[in-house]
Amino acid sequence: MTGLTVPAWAQPVSAAAEEAKAPPLPPLGSVLEVPRIELMGGGVFDPAAAQGKPLLVYWWASTCPFCAQQSPVMDRFWREHREQGLAMVALSIDRKPEDAAAYLKAKGYTFPAAWASPQWRQSFPKPRGLPITLLRGRDGKLAVAEKGQMFPEDVEELARYL
């Protein structure tokens, strides 16, 4: 699986400084615990409801050109596989939740999405890069950790963990 990230020089100074402090991807095999978070479309991502299910965590932003290409693929993957027990939460790092919500509505995405506020990210820091795709297996351990844009065929390969 191959990916690209937005270079630091192409990001606003504050975003580049924040990105430089971001942690690396969590190691494969580590336990991945995602805190409870309110979803933008209503409802809540409840980590207890995702126990024992494969969990797809997708970090994105409405201003990210690579996310703009990967998000429709992620939405299609969600629609095609949610009936197989897939749990998902797409975490926006937009500066304002209104920007993320407007983007989701304009694009018609249906995946469960939340705005990850700077305060919430203190409990679950975004790894360095964007987009970030993490897949936790049914055993609660990280099976996939990808930084940067994934090709559609690589996203579809995630189905082997369902």
PDB file of C-alpha atoms in Angstrom:
ATOM      1  CA  MET A   1       0.000   0.000   0.000  1.00  0.00           C
ATOM      2  CA  THR A   2       1.426   3.327  -1.056  1.00  0.00           C
ATOM      3  CA  GLY A   3       0.561   6.821   0.086  1.00  0.00           C
ATOM      4  CA  LEU A   4       1.436  10.471  -0.180  1.00  0.00           C
ATOM      5  CA  THR A   5       1.252  13.250   2.374  1.00  0.00           C
ATOM      6  CA  VAL A   6       0.934  17.009   2.115  1.00  0.00           C
ATOM      7  CA  PRO A   7       4.472  18.408   2.521  1.00  0.00           C
ATOM      8  CA  ALA A   8       5.088  20.758   5.451  1.00  0.00           C
ATOM      9  CA  TRP A   9       5.913  23.664   3.114  1.00  0.00           C
ATOM     10  CA  ALA A  10       2.417  23.450   1.572  1.00  0.00           C
ATOM     11  CA  GLN A  11       0.637  23.703   4.919  1.00  0.00           C
ATOM     12  CA  PRO A  12      -0.124  26.854   6.924  1.00  0.00           C
ATOM     13  CA  VAL A  13       2.632  27.601   9.436  1.00  0.00           C
ATOM     14  CA  SER A  14       0.508  26.632  12.437  1.00  0.00           C
ATOM     15  CA  ALA A  15      -0.574  23.378  10.779  1.00  0.00           C
ATOM     16  CA  ALA A  16       3.024  22.550   9.822  1.00  0.00           C
ATOM     17  CA  ALA A  17       4.198  23.211  13.389  1.00  0.00           C
ATOM     18  CA  GLU A  18       1.406  21.037  14.788  1.00  0.00           C
ATOM     19  CA  GLU A  19       2.170  18.282  12.273  1.00  0.00           C
ATOM     20  CA  ALA A  20       5.856  18.289  13.255  1.00  0.00           C
ATOM     21  CA  LYS A  21       4.821  17.467  16.836  1.00  0.00           C
ATOM     22  CA  ALA A  22       2.416  14.687  15.797  1.00  0.00           C
ATOM     23  CA  PRO A  23       3.291  11.133  16.817  1.00  0.00           C
ATOM     24  CA  PRO A  24       4.216   8.473  14.260  1.00  0.00           C
ATOM     25  CA  LEU A  25       1.744   5.786  13.232  1.00  0.00           C
ATOM     26  CA  PRO A  26       0.992   3.375  16.064  1.00  0.00           C
ATOM     27  CA  PRO A  27       2.781   0.030  15.684  1.00  0.00           C
ATOM     28  CA  LEU A  28       0.956  -2.907  14.142  1.00  0.00           C
ATOM     29  CA  GLY A  29      -0.247  -5.313  16.807  1.00  0.00           C
ATOM     30  CA  SER A  30      -0.745  -2.564  19.380  1.00  0.00           C
ATOM     31  CA  VAL A  31      -4.107  -2.199  21.113  1.00  0.00           C
ATOM     32  CA  LEU A  32      -6.139   0.594  19.512  1.00  0.00           C
ATOM     33  CA  GLU A  33      -8.644   2.265  21.821  1.00  0.00           C
ATOM     34  CA  VAL A  34     -10.675   5.089  20.288  1.00  0.00           C
ATOM     35  CA  PRO A  35     -12.473   7.356  22.780  1.00  0.00           C
ATOM     36  CA  ARG A  36     -16.179   8.130  22.581  1.00  0.00           C
ATOM     37  CA  ILE A  37     -16.969  11.039  20.247  1.00  0.00           C
ATOM     38  CA  GLU A  38     -20.106  12.782  18.979  1.00  0.00           C
ATOM     39  CA  LEU A  39     -20.870  12.181  15.306  1.00  0.00           C
ATOM     40  CA  MET A  40     -21.627  15.130  13.044  1.00  0.00           C
ATOM     41  CA  GLY A  41     -24.740  13.505  11.606  1.00  0.00           C
ATOM     42  CA  GLY A  42     -26.137  12.886  15.066  1.00  0.00           C
ATOM     43  CA  GLY A  43     -25.451  10.081  17.468  1.00  0.00           C
ATOM     44  CA  VAL A  44     -22.211   8.993  19.061  1.00  0.00           C
ATOM     45  CA  PHE A  45     -19.324   6.716  18.196  1.00  0.00           C
ATOM     46  CA  ASP A  46     -19.373   4.366  21.179  1.00  0.00           C
ATOM     47  CA  PRO A  47     -16.201   2.290  21.503  1.00  0.00           C
ATOM     48  CA  ALA A  48     -18.107  -0.419  23.397  1.00  0.00           C
ATOM     49  CA  ALA A  49     -20.359  -0.957  20.352  1.00  0.00           C
ATOM     50  CA  ALA A  50     -17.256  -1.527  18.190  1.00  0.00           C
ATOM     51  CA  GLN A  51     -15.723  -4.194  20.466  1.00  0.00           C
ATOM     52  CA  GLY A  52     -15.167  -7.477  18.655  1.00  0.00           C
ATOM     53  CA  LYS A  53     -15.714  -5.838  15.256  1.00  0.00           C
ATOM     54  CA  PRO A  54     -13.183  -4.656  12.711  1.00  0.00           C
ATOM     55  CA  LEU A  55     -12.879  -0.887  13.203  1.00  0.00           C
ATOM     56  CA  LEU A  56     -11.806   1.472  10.436  1.00  0.00           C
ATOM     57  CA  VAL A  57     -10.470   4.833  11.671  1.00  0.00           C
ATOM     58  CA  TYR A  58      -9.960   7.416   8.925  1.00  0.00           C
ATOM     59  CA  TRP A  59      -8.366  10.821   9.648  1.00  0.00           C
ATOM     60  CA  TRP A  60      -9.202  13.443   6.984  1.00  0.00           C
ATOM     61  CA  ALA A  61      -9.743  17.149   6.298  1.00  0.00           C
ATOM     62  CA  SER A  62     -11.908  18.975   3.765  1.00  0.00           C
ATOM     63  CA  THR A  63      -8.848  20.948   2.599  1.00  0.00           C
ATOM     64  CA  CYS A  64      -6.655  17.882   2.001  1.00  0.00           C
ATOM     65  CA  PRO A  65      -6.295  17.106  -1.735  1.00  0.00           C
ATOM     66  CA  PHE A  66      -5.329  13.491  -1.061  1.00  0.00           C
ATOM     67  CA  CYS A  67      -8.327  13.058   1.252  1.00  0.00           C
ATOM     68  CA  ALA A  68     -10.535  14.442  -1.539  1.00  0.00           C
ATOM     69  CA  GLN A  69      -9.469  11.487  -3.672  1.00  0.00           C
ATOM     70  CA  GLN A  70      -9.579   8.847  -0.928  1.00  0.00           C
ATOM     71  CA  SER A  71     -12.799   9.864   0.856  1.00  0.00           C
ATOM     72  CA  PRO A  72     -15.182   8.671  -1.903  1.00  0.00           C
ATOM     73  CA  VAL A  73     -13.363   5.324  -1.875  1.00  0.00           C
ATOM     74  CA  MET A  74     -13.716   5.107   1.904  1.00  0.00           C
ATOM     75  CA  ASP A  75     -17.406   5.989   1.693  1.00  0.00           C
ATOM     76  CA  ARG A  76     -17.985   3.277  -0.923  1.00  0.00           C
ATOM     77  CA  PHE A  77     -16.057   0.764   1.229  1.00  0.00           C
ATOM     78  CA  TRP A  78     -18.236   1.690   4.229  1.00  0.00           C
ATOM     79  CA  ARG A  79     -21.478   1.293   2.255  1.00  0.00           C
ATOM     80  CA  GLU A  80     -20.388  -2.050   0.789  1.00  0.00           C
ATOM     81  CA  HIS A  81     -19.102  -3.620   4.011  1.00  0.00           C
ATOM     82  CA  ARG A  82     -20.981  -2.200   7.005  1.00  0.00           C
ATOM     83  CA  GLU A  83     -23.458  -5.096   6.872  1.00  0.00           C
ATOM     84  CA  GLN A  84     -20.506  -7.468   7.386  1.00  0.00           C
ATOM     85  CA  GLY A  85     -19.902  -6.004  10.848  1.00  0.00           C
ATOM     86  CA  LEU A  86     -17.507  -3.203   9.917  1.00  0.00           C
ATOM     87  CA  ALA A  87     -17.425  -0.338  12.418  1.00  0.00           C
ATOM     88  CA  MET A  88     -16.026   2.993  11.241  1.00  0.00           C
ATOM     89  CA  VAL A  89     -15.328   6.499  12.429  1.00  0.00           C
ATOM     90  CA  ALA A  90     -13.958   9.180  10.104  1.00  0.00           C
ATOM     91  CA  LEU A  91     -12.210  11.898  12.116  1.00  0.00           C
ATOM     92  CA  SER A  92     -12.064  15.386  10.619  1.00  0.00           C
ATOM     93  CA  ILE A  93      -9.278  17.749  11.648  1.00  0.00           C
ATOM     94  CA  ASP A  94     -10.866  20.766   9.974  1.00  0.00           C
ATOM     95  CA  ARG A  95     -10.449  23.995  11.954  1.00  0.00           C
ATOM     96  CA  LYS A  96     -14.224  24.286  12.448  1.00  0.00           C
ATOM     97  CA  PRO A  97     -16.841  21.523  12.643  1.00  0.00           C
ATOM     98  CA  GLU A  98     -19.094  23.546  10.318  1.00  0.00           C
ATOM     99  CA  ASP A  99     -16.498  23.253   7.537  1.00  0.00           C
ATOM    100  CA  ALA A 100     -16.357  19.482   7.896  1.00  0.00           C
ATOM    101  CA  ALA A 101     -20.147  19.118   8.081  1.00  0.00           C
ATOM    102  CA  ALA A 102     -20.668  21.285   4.986  1.00  0.00           C
ATOM    103  CA  TYR A 103     -18.092  19.247   3.059  1.00  0.00           C
ATOM    104  CA  LEU A 104     -19.712  15.932   4.032  1.00  0.00           C
ATOM    105  CA  LYS A 105     -23.131  17.221   3.002  1.00  0.00           C
ATOM    106  CA  ALA A 106     -21.878  18.616  -0.326  1.00  0.00           C
ATOM    107  CA  LYS A 107     -20.176  15.315  -1.188  1.00  0.00           C
ATOM    108  CA  GLY A 108     -23.013  13.110   0.094  1.00  0.00           C
ATOM    109  CA  TYR A 109     -20.741  10.925   2.230  1.00  0.00           C
ATOM    110  CA  THR A 110     -22.526   8.500   4.529  1.00  0.00           C
ATOM    111  CA  PHE A 111     -19.688   7.163   6.662  1.00  0.00           C
ATOM    112  CA  PRO A 112     -19.908   7.947  10.394  1.00  0.00           C
ATOM    113  CA  ALA A 113     -17.889  11.142  10.798  1.00  0.00           C
ATOM    114  CA  ALA A 114     -16.866  13.244  13.763  1.00  0.00           C
ATOM    115  CA  TRP A 115     -15.001  16.497  14.222  1.00  0.00           C
ATOM    116  CA  ALA A 116     -11.896  15.745  16.271  1.00  0.00           C
ATOM    117  CA  SER A 117     -11.471  18.932  18.269  1.00  0.00           C
ATOM    118  CA  PRO A 118      -7.996  19.864  19.508  1.00  0.00           C
ATOM    119  CA  GLN A 119      -9.170  18.977  23.027  1.00  0.00           C
ATOM    120  CA  TRP A 120     -10.430  15.524  21.958  1.00  0.00           C
ATOM    121  CA  ARG A 121      -7.162  14.889  20.090  1.00  0.00           C
ATOM    122  CA  GLN A 122      -5.303  15.166  23.391  1.00  0.00           C
ATOM    123  CA  SER A 123      -6.851  11.813  24.333  1.00  0.00           C
ATOM    124  CA  PHE A 124      -6.410  10.283  20.840  1.00  0.00           C
ATOM    125  CA  PRO A 125      -3.644  12.127  18.947  1.00  0.00           C
ATOM    126  CA  LYS A 126      -3.665  12.131  15.156  1.00  0.00           C
ATOM    127  CA  PRO A 127      -0.530  10.457  13.791  1.00  0.00           C
ATOM    128  CA  ARG A 128       1.756  12.402  11.476  1.00  0.00           C
ATOM    129  CA  GLY A 129       0.404  12.662   7.907  1.00  0.00           C
ATOM    130  CA  LEU A 130      -2.959  12.914   6.190  1.00  0.00           C
ATOM    131  CA  PRO A 131      -5.032  11.017   5.323  1.00  0.00           C
ATOM    132  CA  ILE A 132      -4.422   8.370   7.960  1.00  0.00           C
ATOM    133  CA  THR A 133      -6.116   4.980   7.734  1.00  0.00           C
ATOM    134  CA  LEU A 134      -6.074   2.604  10.688  1.00  0.00           C
ATOM    135  CA  LEU A 135      -7.835  -0.749  10.820  1.00  0.00           C
ATOM    136  CA  ARG A 136      -8.254  -2.547  14.113  1.00  0.00           C
ATOM    137  CA  GLY A 137      -8.992  -6.251  13.902  1.00  0.00           C
ATOM    138  CA  ARG A 138     -11.704  -8.074  15.815  1.00  0.00           C
ATOM    139  CA  ASP A 139      -9.098  -8.808  18.508  1.00  0.00           C
ATOM    140  CA  GLY A 140      -8.684  -5.079  19.252  1.00  0.00           C
ATOM    141  CA  LYS A 141      -5.176  -4.929  17.803  1.00  0.00           C
ATOM    142  CA  LEU A 142      -4.015  -2.717  14.983  1.00  0.00           C
ATOM    143  CA  ALA A 143      -3.841  -4.700  11.727  1.00  0.00           C
ATOM    144  CA  VAL A 144      -3.292  -1.847   9.221  1.00  0.00           C
ATOM    145  CA  ALA A 145      -1.728   1.597   9.633  1.00  0.00           C
ATOM    146  CA  GLU A 146      -1.334   3.698   6.479  1.00  0.00           C
ATOM    147  CA  LYS A 147      -0.168   7.288   6.103  1.00  0.00           C
ATOM    148  CA  GLY A 148      -1.125   9.106   2.915  1.00  0.00           C
ATOM    149  CA  GLN A 149      -3.519   8.368   0.102  1.00  0.00           C
ATOM    150  CA  MET A 150      -4.390   4.741  -0.554  1.00  0.00           C
ATOM    151  CA  PHE A 151      -5.267   3.425  -3.991  1.00  0.00           C
ATOM    152  CA  PRO A 152      -8.845   2.069  -4.359  1.00  0.00           C
ATOM    153  CA  GLU A 153      -7.574  -1.503  -4.723  1.00  0.00           C
ATOM    154  CA  ASP A 154      -5.596  -1.120  -1.474  1.00  0.00           C
ATOM    155  CA  VAL A 155      -8.699   0.094   0.357  1.00  0.00           C
ATOM    156  CA  GLU A 156     -10.643  -2.881  -0.997  1.00  0.00           C
ATOM    157  CA  GLU A 157      -7.944  -5.210   0.377  1.00  0.00           C
ATOM    158  CA  LEU A 158      -9.042  -4.117   3.854  1.00  0.00           C
ATOM    159  CA  ALA A 159     -12.065  -6.410   3.361  1.00  0.00           C
ATOM    160  CA  ARG A 160      -9.875  -9.394   4.222  1.00  0.00           C
ATOM    161  CA  TYR A 161     -10.044  -8.285   7.865  1.00  0.00           C
ATOM    162  CA  LEU A 162     -13.859  -8.458   7.954  1.00  0.00           C
TER     163      LEU A 162
END
